[in-house]
Amino acid sequence: MTETLTLGKALNLGLRRAMEDDPKVVLMGEDIGKLGGVFRITDGLQKDFGEDRVIDTPLAESGIVGTAVGLALRGYRPVVEIQFDGFVYPAYDQIVCQVAKMHYRSKGKVRLPMVIRIPFGGGIGAVEHHSESPEAYFAHTAGLKVVACSNPADAYWMIQQAIASDDPIIFLEPKRRYWEKGEVSRDSATIDLHTAKVVREGTDATVLAYGPMVRTALDAATAAEEDGRSLEVIDLRTLSPLDMEPVYASVRKTGRAVVVHEAPGNLGLGSELAARITEQCFYSLEAPVLRVTGYDTPYPAARLEEEYLPDLDRVLDGVDRTFGW
Amino acid sequence: MTETLTLGKALNLGLRRAMEDDPKVVLMGEDIGKLGGVFRITDGLQKDFGEDRVIDTPLAESGIVGTAVGLALRGYRPVVEIQFDGFVYPAYDQIVCQVAKMHYRSKGKVRLPMVIRIPFGGGIGAVEHHSESPEAYFAHTAGLKVVACSNPADAYWMIQQAIASDDPIIFLEPKRRYWEKGEVSRDSATIDLHTAKVVREGTDATVLAYGPMVRTALDAATAAEEDGRSLEVIDLRTLSPLDMEPVYASVRKTGRAVVVHEAPGNLGLGSELAARITEQCFYSLEAPVLRVTGYDTPYPAARLEEEYLPDLDRVLDGVDRTFGW
Amino acid sequence: MTRASSKRAAPATAADTDFVQLLTPDGERVTHPDYSVDFNPDELRGLYRDLVTVRKLDAEATALQRQGELGIWASLLGQEAAQVGSGRALREQDMAFPTYREHGVLYCRGIDPIMPLGLFRGVDQGGWDPIANKFGIYTIVIGAQTLHATGYAMGVAKDGKVGGDDGEAVIAYFGDGATSQGDVNESFIFASVYNAPIVFFCQNNQYAISEPLQRQTRVPLYQRASGFGFHGVRVDGNDVLATYAVTRAALDNARHGNGPMLIEAYTYRMGAHTTSDDPTRYRVASEVEEWQAKDPVARVRKLLEREGIGDDAFFAEVDQEAKVEAVKLRERVLAMPDPDPTQIFDHVYPNGSAEVDEEREQFKAYHASFEGAHR
Amino acid sequence: MTRASSKRAAPATAADTDFVQLLTPDGERVTHPDYSVDFNPDELRGLYRDLVTVRKLDAEATALQRQGELGIWASLLGQEAAQVGSGRALREQDMAFPTYREHGVLYCRGIDPIMPLGLFRGVDQGGWDPIANKFGIYTIVIGAQTLHATGYAMGVAKDGKVGGDDGEAVIAYFGDGATSQGDVNESFIFASVYNAPIVFFCQNNQYAISEPLQRQTRVPLYQRASGFGFHGVRVDGNDVLATYAVTRAALDNARHGNGPMLIEAYTYRMGAHTTSDDPTRYRVASEVEEWQAKDPVARVRKLLEREGIGDDAFFAEVDQEAKVEAVKLRERVLAMPDPDPTQIFDHVYPNGSAEVDEEREQFKAYHASFEGAHR
Ligand SMILES: Cc1ncc(C[n+]2csc(CCOP(=O)(O)OP(=O)(O)O)c2C)c(N)n1
Ligand SMILES: Cc1ncc(C[n+]2csc(CCOP(=O)(O)OP(=O)(O)O)c2C)c(N)n1
Ligand SMILES: [Mg+2]
Ligand SMILES: [Mg+2]
């Protein structure tokens, strides 16, 4: 049986279930206790699991991640909430030099089963630092795995799979989709964490997206249909490692690919996808892989973000351009 | 008239000249005073310019960069030395959120004429964190400019051009080439900071490199010549923004491109170059743009680095593969 | 083999409350061995006017947010004395580095109060010139500005602008939560090591969003300074006179070349963290009422009444003038134009970038393609 | 309007040197009101043996580097008492988090002394199991391990493993330079707020590479603790007895649930920062000589002689045994095989990664292509 949940509520229930399943799971972050987090993703969890397992921390991201590493060394499974994407950088040193490398450094003797949850992306009319898409900074870092959920069902299962994994995982949550509803079956996960998923089949061109842009890509596909164009949409879900086989299969079929993300184009995920697709599907491509992304500027003031972020029209424009070749 | 200098000495003389030319230029960093820096790049400068302009700082990278921002606001032109690539991350928040964005945030009212010098790359048999190539982390960040020098003449002039620029610049120094000699003319710069340079002309394939890999690429080109293959080698010099026109022109001529860098391939500069070249030279390409890079692992122990780093043979292998298409 | 007795820190708790006070909640003056003020009646009335005005403008901004005219607002309600007291203590040549809540200091610096509303409306990210106004751009990343302030102060010292009454001093504002950030502690180190002319002004409003002070420290925050080699003082942050006196002394101490000081202004955030916040989830009404009784504005009114230098006519006039300013502010906010979309591409680099220019052109061409057309 | 008098911090300087001492450089015992030891002769001889051995092994490592057998070496010369004193103070259940210089503590933990040589030779990045050995992997990023130690200690408290003699305590090692890092100061905050069972052990060896202590602080480092809400002590780090007593007391204080303490072990780096460093560029010989006179090993030998519990035969035997250990170490280092190149791809992720496996296969195929062939 399934039920209708918002993406935020699905995460909340996924966290709750992970804490029920394993007493070693602890949550850490700013304002995650009584307040339940600024997005209420941890709502009610401190009340039910206590201050020892849902830990309001001092206001210091490096301290949060660094002490989480220590808790992991002690046998805990810390799940860290970074309040907003733009506030993860004080912890960047601990993430890149410690979280990502300690297993390697110790020749496998140490495992850090940590999840770092980051609400990411724009579209909520926020002030500076609250709308960023830092995924490339993490995906470029060997030793980290990076995933992004795009819908309530994935949110519910992916967070549990990430917590159950012994790999250190950056878990990206599309904050502007927290309130979007979807059907969730709580019986069992249907697909592995590190797999991409074809979320709409099509024949003319492949649109690759993840997190908040999956909905945008699907809307574009619906609109394209009216123009008589059939778009295949793939939700990448796992950003590092990438799950490329479904992507190659799709592009070999369609011959055209457009990557969509909010992050700036320069050295964004789109560049890596374009490079790999071109290398593996060179003779199948009718046009170069095109990218529809945020611009190569800092994230602008809120009243400009609608113009900054890829939307349905820009995705369709990108698709049109691949047909222009 | 020209003279023969090591790359390290050329940087030292470039810094000295920049300090002579502008009294607002101050150097900041760990051990840059009496010691002259662990690589002696600032050797003798504190003695001649005083502790007020060559500042030994507390051991705190965020503090160094953050106070440099304040000094820039006060009208100084701080040149920060990060001791090794692997130690820039504690300053990552200040670099990404403040150095990169303050000009934008202030609608142009504030300028931060800062240079952050980072000795980067491997090949010196060092312990962990001393051999990394973090360029993509900065090049993906709008608001920063990123350059890398590869030879003494460029080192001497590029450091001066970077200091004279009002843009915040990440200045990457190929540490393993500090001791390599080259001819330097101290009369005047012959080329702008943000331009790529064809350092060897060829007709069969284009090899793109920067920093320490330029020498490797040139050696490969020499070896390839013996196999009767003519490689064109481009020293990118500017990593953000990229100077693509010379690259496109070359690839349109050769039809084949190989990008070489030490950084891991996944989301490295090679992916962006491959994506752009494919988009702009789609019908000129005989083969996909291939990448010869460090592997997607943390930087390994010193006794493994020779196997980890791209070398002449791996570059030639990459070139061979482009001819395999 | 070793002594058993505990070495737990002194029993002082983060909440103990002895501080410098010159004016009680009832508007009575009290004396302090180290600090005093000698304002004349006009100056006292001026401070009252400041307090009423910044509170009124703040309330107007909150109302504008409620009506959808601002995206969010970070109210200073309850912190008026801490901000007006310290803001008025600044000399013209002094430089201030604010967080995102120092609207009262901004007002004292003589900056157009519309400025922060542009930021919270989302039309820009801070429109004023920080150098010309001697008041930094609002900083949202907690603690980051304390290092900028310290570096700026290091520059003041390099310029030889310390040592006399005309010396320049710098003030860095931050909150109780910010004291946990590495950047803030590193700024203490740099300021101390270089003996920079800076005052660290911590508004301890008892909360970091939902987290009470106890999540950041178990001893009073002003005590943090001594271990870094400078002096810390706790002042009643709801007492504009004491805040003025302590801040003025610290600034003068800095400008005369005696280095940094830390001031903990003990106050309370009467409202929500921001208009997005719901404080009922984490604090009880009785606590808020307790602080209500320590209101920073009311006690100055009582003082003026007590000393017979403010009558009902005066108070009514001040309220009226503040109301007029608030109405003006509202009208100007409503009249604020949205930014031109191409501003996305402006001021990315002082020297520009061909890449960004190209994106701007593509952006224009793309939007031109819709002219007339509609999907 | 405000008092003029300066508010500069107390005159204490970073270099003032009152500390806990139980054994003078001349090998005389002195008493201290708070700390004492009651070692029997065997235990004292054992400490001497430890000191001589770790110094000898360290010297051997330095020699191996000079001969090109190690890439680099970070010598503990001069810090033997700080490391042996604190290392021996650890109870079996206690956990230590080192920097890259704690070879003496590693030895006291009973870990094969070959381990750090593998790291500095470049065959690996730290071969021991940190959990099984209760001794973390060497951490090169300054200060990072203090947060790991604090988190681990928070976990100890969560596990309820504090409160009695069998409680677990954690010790975090770091240097004087590290005290400037945000991470170290944040670890003080987390440890204090959660009252974690941890001892912060700062070896103040007077230098951070070339930078003297004055570049990090203008007051003694042990004073840093009080502003974070716990106790700080400075101990003579060249006095193995005092270091033992103070560390043991702090660890027991922690294991009994009384929270963190900071120990500043006042010592001196007699050698170069590492074998890559040239200290003659930044410090004078006379300074080194002064400290020579405070040698941590010599004073214990004097004590043993003074108390008639160590004769020439014993000292000769200890030297001889240390020499034998050193020779064994050398032989094993020379016999260390280089790692198999495919190890580049091992242990990137606990659960593995298809991408990395693919690169490993490509790597093998690429190298196989050279078999026989030569370019
Ligand atoms: C580095 C960073 N982490 C988290 C946040 C989110 N955040 C904004 S305000 C705030 C609380 C700040 O508390 P405090 O320093 O006491 O200042 P106050 O808001 O009470 O004036 C937090 C956690 C941020 N802005 N920056
Ligand atoms: C974050 C960081 N910055 C810089 C370095 C380079 N570095 C290695 S050791 C060292 C000095 C450390 O001094 P201290 O903390 O006193 O320890 P000591 O070496 O004296 O034992 C520096 C700057 C580093 N390892 N990590
Ligand atoms: Mg607060
Ligand atoms: Mg030291």
JSON list of C-alpha atoms in Angstrom, two decimals, chain D residues 195-290:
[
{"chain": "D", "resi": 195, "resn": "ASN", "atom": "CA", "xyz": [31.34, 18.01, 28.92]},
{"chain": "D", "resi": 196, "resn": "ALA", "atom": "CA", "xyz": [33.22, 15.37, 26.95]},
{"chain": "D", "resi": 197, "resn": "PRO", "atom": "CA", "xyz": [35.83, 13.18, 28.68]},
{"chain": "D", "resi": 198, "resn": "ILE", "atom": "CA", "xyz": [38.85, 14.59, 26.89]},
{"chain": "D", "resi": 199, "resn": "VAL", "atom": "CA", "xyz": [42.27, 16.00, 27.67]},
{"chain": "D", "resi": 200, "resn": "PHE", "atom": "CA", "xyz": [43.71, 18.51, 25.23]},
{"chain": "D", "resi": 201, "resn": "PHE", "atom": "CA", "xyz": [47.45, 17.98, 25.31]},
{"chain": "D", "resi": 202, "resn": "CYS", "atom": "CA", "xyz": [49.34, 20.82, 23.66]},
{"chain": "D", "resi": 203, "resn": "GLN", "atom": "CA", "xyz": [53.05, 20.26, 23.19]},
{"chain": "D", "resi": 204, "resn": "ASN", "atom": "CA", "xyz": [54.32, 23.80, 23.11]},
{"chain": "D", "resi": 205, "resn": "ASN", "atom": "CA", "xyz": [57.71, 23.21, 21.55]},
{"chain": "D", "resi": 206, "resn": "GLN", "atom": "CA", "xyz": [58.05, 26.97, 20.98]},
{"chain": "D", "resi": 207, "resn": "TYR", "atom": "CA", "xyz": [57.85, 26.78, 17.19]},
{"chain": "D", "resi": 208, "resn": "ALA", "atom": "CA", "xyz": [55.47, 26.19, 14.33]},
{"chain": "D", "resi": 209, "resn": "ILE", "atom": "CA", "xyz": [58.10, 25.40, 11.73]},
{"chain": "D", "resi": 210, "resn": "SER", "atom": "CA", "xyz": [59.91, 28.77, 11.70]},
{"chain": "D", "resi": 211, "resn": "GLU", "atom": "CA", "xyz": [57.35, 30.80, 13.59]},
{"chain": "D", "resi": 212, "resn": "PRO", "atom": "CA", "xyz": [57.99, 31.41, 17.29]},
{"chain": "D", "resi": 213, "resn": "LEU", "atom": "CA", "xyz": [55.17, 31.18, 19.80]},
{"chain": "D", "resi": 214, "resn": "GLN", "atom": "CA", "xyz": [54.63, 34.95, 19.67]},
{"chain": "D", "resi": 215, "resn": "ARG", "atom": "CA", "xyz": [53.10, 34.60, 16.21]},
{"chain": "D", "resi": 216, "resn": "GLN", "atom": "CA", "xyz": [50.30, 32.49, 17.69]},
{"chain": "D", "resi": 217, "resn": "THR", "atom": "CA", "xyz": [49.58, 34.13, 21.03]},
{"chain": "D", "resi": 218, "resn": "ARG", "atom": "CA", "xyz": [50.62, 36.88, 23.40]},
{"chain": "D", "resi": 219, "resn": "VAL", "atom": "CA", "xyz": [49.55, 35.08, 26.55]},
{"chain": "D", "resi": 220, "resn": "PRO", "atom": "CA", "xyz": [50.41, 31.59, 27.81]},
{"chain": "D", "resi": 221, "resn": "LEU", "atom": "CA", "xyz": [48.51, 28.93, 25.90]},
{"chain": "D", "resi": 222, "resn": "TYR", "atom": "CA", "xyz": [47.19, 27.08, 28.96]},
{"chain": "D", "resi": 223, "resn": "GLN", "atom": "CA", "xyz": [45.17, 30.23, 29.74]},
{"chain": "D", "resi": 224, "resn": "ARG", "atom": "CA", "xyz": [43.10, 29.65, 26.59]},
{"chain": "D", "resi": 225, "resn": "ALA", "atom": "CA", "xyz": [41.00, 27.03, 28.38]},
{"chain": "D", "resi": 226, "resn": "SER", "atom": "CA", "xyz": [39.30, 29.14, 31.04]},
{"chain": "D", "resi": 227, "resn": "GLY", "atom": "CA", "xyz": [37.37, 31.24, 28.55]},
{"chain": "D", "resi": 228, "resn": "PHE", "atom": "CA", "xyz": [35.93, 28.05, 27.14]},
{"chain": "D", "resi": 229, "resn": "GLY", "atom": "CA", "xyz": [34.81, 26.86, 30.53]},
{"chain": "D", "resi": 230, "resn": "PHE", "atom": "CA", "xyz": [37.44, 24.38, 31.62]},
{"chain": "D", "resi": 231, "resn": "HIS", "atom": "CA", "xyz": [40.74, 24.27, 33.43]},
{"chain": "D", "resi": 232, "resn": "GLY", "atom": "CA", "xyz": [44.18, 24.73, 31.89]},
{"chain": "D", "resi": 233, "resn": "VAL", "atom": "CA", "xyz": [47.54, 23.76, 33.37]},
{"chain": "D", "resi": 234, "resn": "ARG", "atom": "CA", "xyz": [51.07, 24.36, 32.20]},
{"chain": "D", "resi": 235, "resn": "VAL", "atom": "CA", "xyz": [53.52, 21.61, 32.97]},
{"chain": "D", "resi": 236, "resn": "ASP", "atom": "CA", "xyz": [57.27, 21.32, 32.47]},
{"chain": "D", "resi": 237, "resn": "GLY", "atom": "CA", "xyz": [57.15, 19.21, 29.34]},
{"chain": "D", "resi": 238, "resn": "ASN", "atom": "CA", "xyz": [60.77, 18.19, 29.80]},
{"chain": "D", "resi": 239, "resn": "ASP", "atom": "CA", "xyz": [59.89, 16.68, 33.17]},
{"chain": "D", "resi": 240, "resn": "VAL", "atom": "CA", "xyz": [58.54, 13.18, 32.66]},
{"chain": "D", "resi": 241, "resn": "LEU", "atom": "CA", "xyz": [57.33, 12.92, 36.26]},
{"chain": "D", "resi": 242, "resn": "ALA", "atom": "CA", "xyz": [55.34, 16.14, 36.22]},
{"chain": "D", "resi": 243, "resn": "THR", "atom": "CA", "xyz": [53.95, 15.42, 32.77]},
{"chain": "D", "resi": 244, "resn": "TYR", "atom": "CA", "xyz": [52.86, 12.00, 33.94]},
{"chain": "D", "resi": 245, "resn": "ALA", "atom": "CA", "xyz": [51.23, 13.35, 37.12]},
{"chain": "D", "resi": 246, "resn": "VAL", "atom": "CA", "xyz": [49.38, 16.18, 35.41]},
{"chain": "D", "resi": 247, "resn": "THR", "atom": "CA", "xyz": [48.20, 14.04, 32.51]},
{"chain": "D", "resi": 248, "resn": "ARG", "atom": "CA", "xyz": [47.10, 11.21, 34.77]},
{"chain": "D", "resi": 249, "resn": "ALA", "atom": "CA", "xyz": [45.12, 13.66, 36.91]},
{"chain": "D", "resi": 250, "resn": "ALA", "atom": "CA", "xyz": [43.48, 15.21, 33.85]},
{"chain": "D", "resi": 251, "resn": "LEU", "atom": "CA", "xyz": [42.61, 11.82, 32.34]},
{"chain": "D", "resi": 252, "resn": "ASP", "atom": "CA", "xyz": [41.12, 10.61, 35.62]},
{"chain": "D", "resi": 253, "resn": "ASN", "atom": "CA", "xyz": [39.24, 13.88, 35.93]},
{"chain": "D", "resi": 254, "resn": "ALA", "atom": "CA", "xyz": [37.78, 13.21, 32.49]},
{"chain": "D", "resi": 255, "resn": "ARG", "atom": "CA", "xyz": [37.01, 9.54, 33.04]},
{"chain": "D", "resi": 256, "resn": "HIS", "atom": "CA", "xyz": [35.17, 10.43, 36.22]},
{"chain": "D", "resi": 257, "resn": "GLY", "atom": "CA", "xyz": [32.84, 12.65, 34.24]},
{"chain": "D", "resi": 258, "resn": "ASN", "atom": "CA", "xyz": [34.30, 16.04, 35.06]},
{"chain": "D", "resi": 259, "resn": "GLY", "atom": "CA", "xyz": [34.84, 17.05, 31.47]},
{"chain": "D", "resi": 260, "resn": "PRO", "atom": "CA", "xyz": [37.74, 18.46, 29.49]},
{"chain": "D", "resi": 261, "resn": "MET", "atom": "CA", "xyz": [41.05, 19.95, 30.56]},
{"chain": "D", "resi": 262, "resn": "LEU", "atom": "CA", "xyz": [43.86, 21.61, 28.65]},
{"chain": "D", "resi": 263, "resn": "ILE", "atom": "CA", "xyz": [47.48, 20.77, 29.36]},
{"chain": "D", "resi": 264, "resn": "GLU", "atom": "CA", "xyz": [50.25, 22.89, 27.93]},
{"chain": "D", "resi": 265, "resn": "ALA", "atom": "CA", "xyz": [53.45, 20.86, 28.00]},
{"chain": "D", "resi": 266, "resn": "TYR", "atom": "CA", "xyz": [56.15, 23.49, 27.87]},
{"chain": "D", "resi": 267, "resn": "THR", "atom": "CA", "xyz": [59.01, 21.97, 25.91]},
{"chain": "D", "resi": 268, "resn": "TYR", "atom": "CA", "xyz": [61.32, 22.59, 22.98]},
{"chain": "D", "resi": 269, "resn": "ARG", "atom": "CA", "xyz": [61.85, 21.18, 19.53]},
{"chain": "D", "resi": 270, "resn": "MET", "atom": "CA", "xyz": [65.60, 20.46, 19.69]},
{"chain": "D", "resi": 271, "resn": "GLY", "atom": "CA", "xyz": [65.85, 19.46, 16.06]},
{"chain": "D", "resi": 272, "resn": "ALA", "atom": "CA", "xyz": [64.52, 20.77, 12.79]},
{"chain": "D", "resi": 273, "resn": "HIS", "atom": "CA", "xyz": [60.75, 20.89, 12.18]},
{"chain": "D", "resi": 274, "resn": "THR", "atom": "CA", "xyz": [61.31, 18.00, 9.81]},
{"chain": "D", "resi": 275, "resn": "THR", "atom": "CA", "xyz": [64.34, 16.75, 7.94]},
{"chain": "D", "resi": 276, "resn": "SER", "atom": "CA", "xyz": [63.34, 19.19, 5.16]},
{"chain": "D", "resi": 277, "resn": "ASP", "atom": "CA", "xyz": [63.71, 22.17, 7.47]},
{"chain": "D", "resi": 278, "resn": "ASP", "atom": "CA", "xyz": [66.71, 24.40, 8.20]},
{"chain": "D", "resi": 279, "resn": "PRO", "atom": "CA", "xyz": [66.30, 25.98, 11.65]},
{"chain": "D", "resi": 280, "resn": "THR", "atom": "CA", "xyz": [69.50, 28.00, 11.37]},
{"chain": "D", "resi": 281, "resn": "ARG", "atom": "CA", "xyz": [67.49, 30.39, 9.21]},
{"chain": "D", "resi": 282, "resn": "TYR", "atom": "CA", "xyz": [65.24, 31.41, 12.09]},
{"chain": "D", "resi": 283, "resn": "ARG", "atom": "CA", "xyz": [66.74, 30.64, 15.49]},
{"chain": "D", "resi": 284, "resn": "VAL", "atom": "CA", "xyz": [70.04, 31.16, 17.25]},
{"chain": "D", "resi": 285, "resn": "ALA", "atom": "CA", "xyz": [72.31, 28.43, 18.59]},
{"chain": "D", "resi": 286, "resn": "SER", "atom": "CA", "xyz": [72.37, 29.97, 22.07]},
{"chain": "D", "resi": 287, "resn": "GLU", "atom": "CA", "xyz": [68.64, 29.36, 22.43]},
{"chain": "D", "resi": 288, "resn": "VAL", "atom": "CA", "xyz": [69.10, 25.71, 21.59]},
{"chain": "D", "resi": 289, "resn": "GLU", "atom": "CA", "xyz": [71.95, 25.43, 24.08]},
{"chain": "D", "resi": 290, "resn": "GLU", "atom": "CA", "xyz": [69.79, 26.87, 26.86]}
]
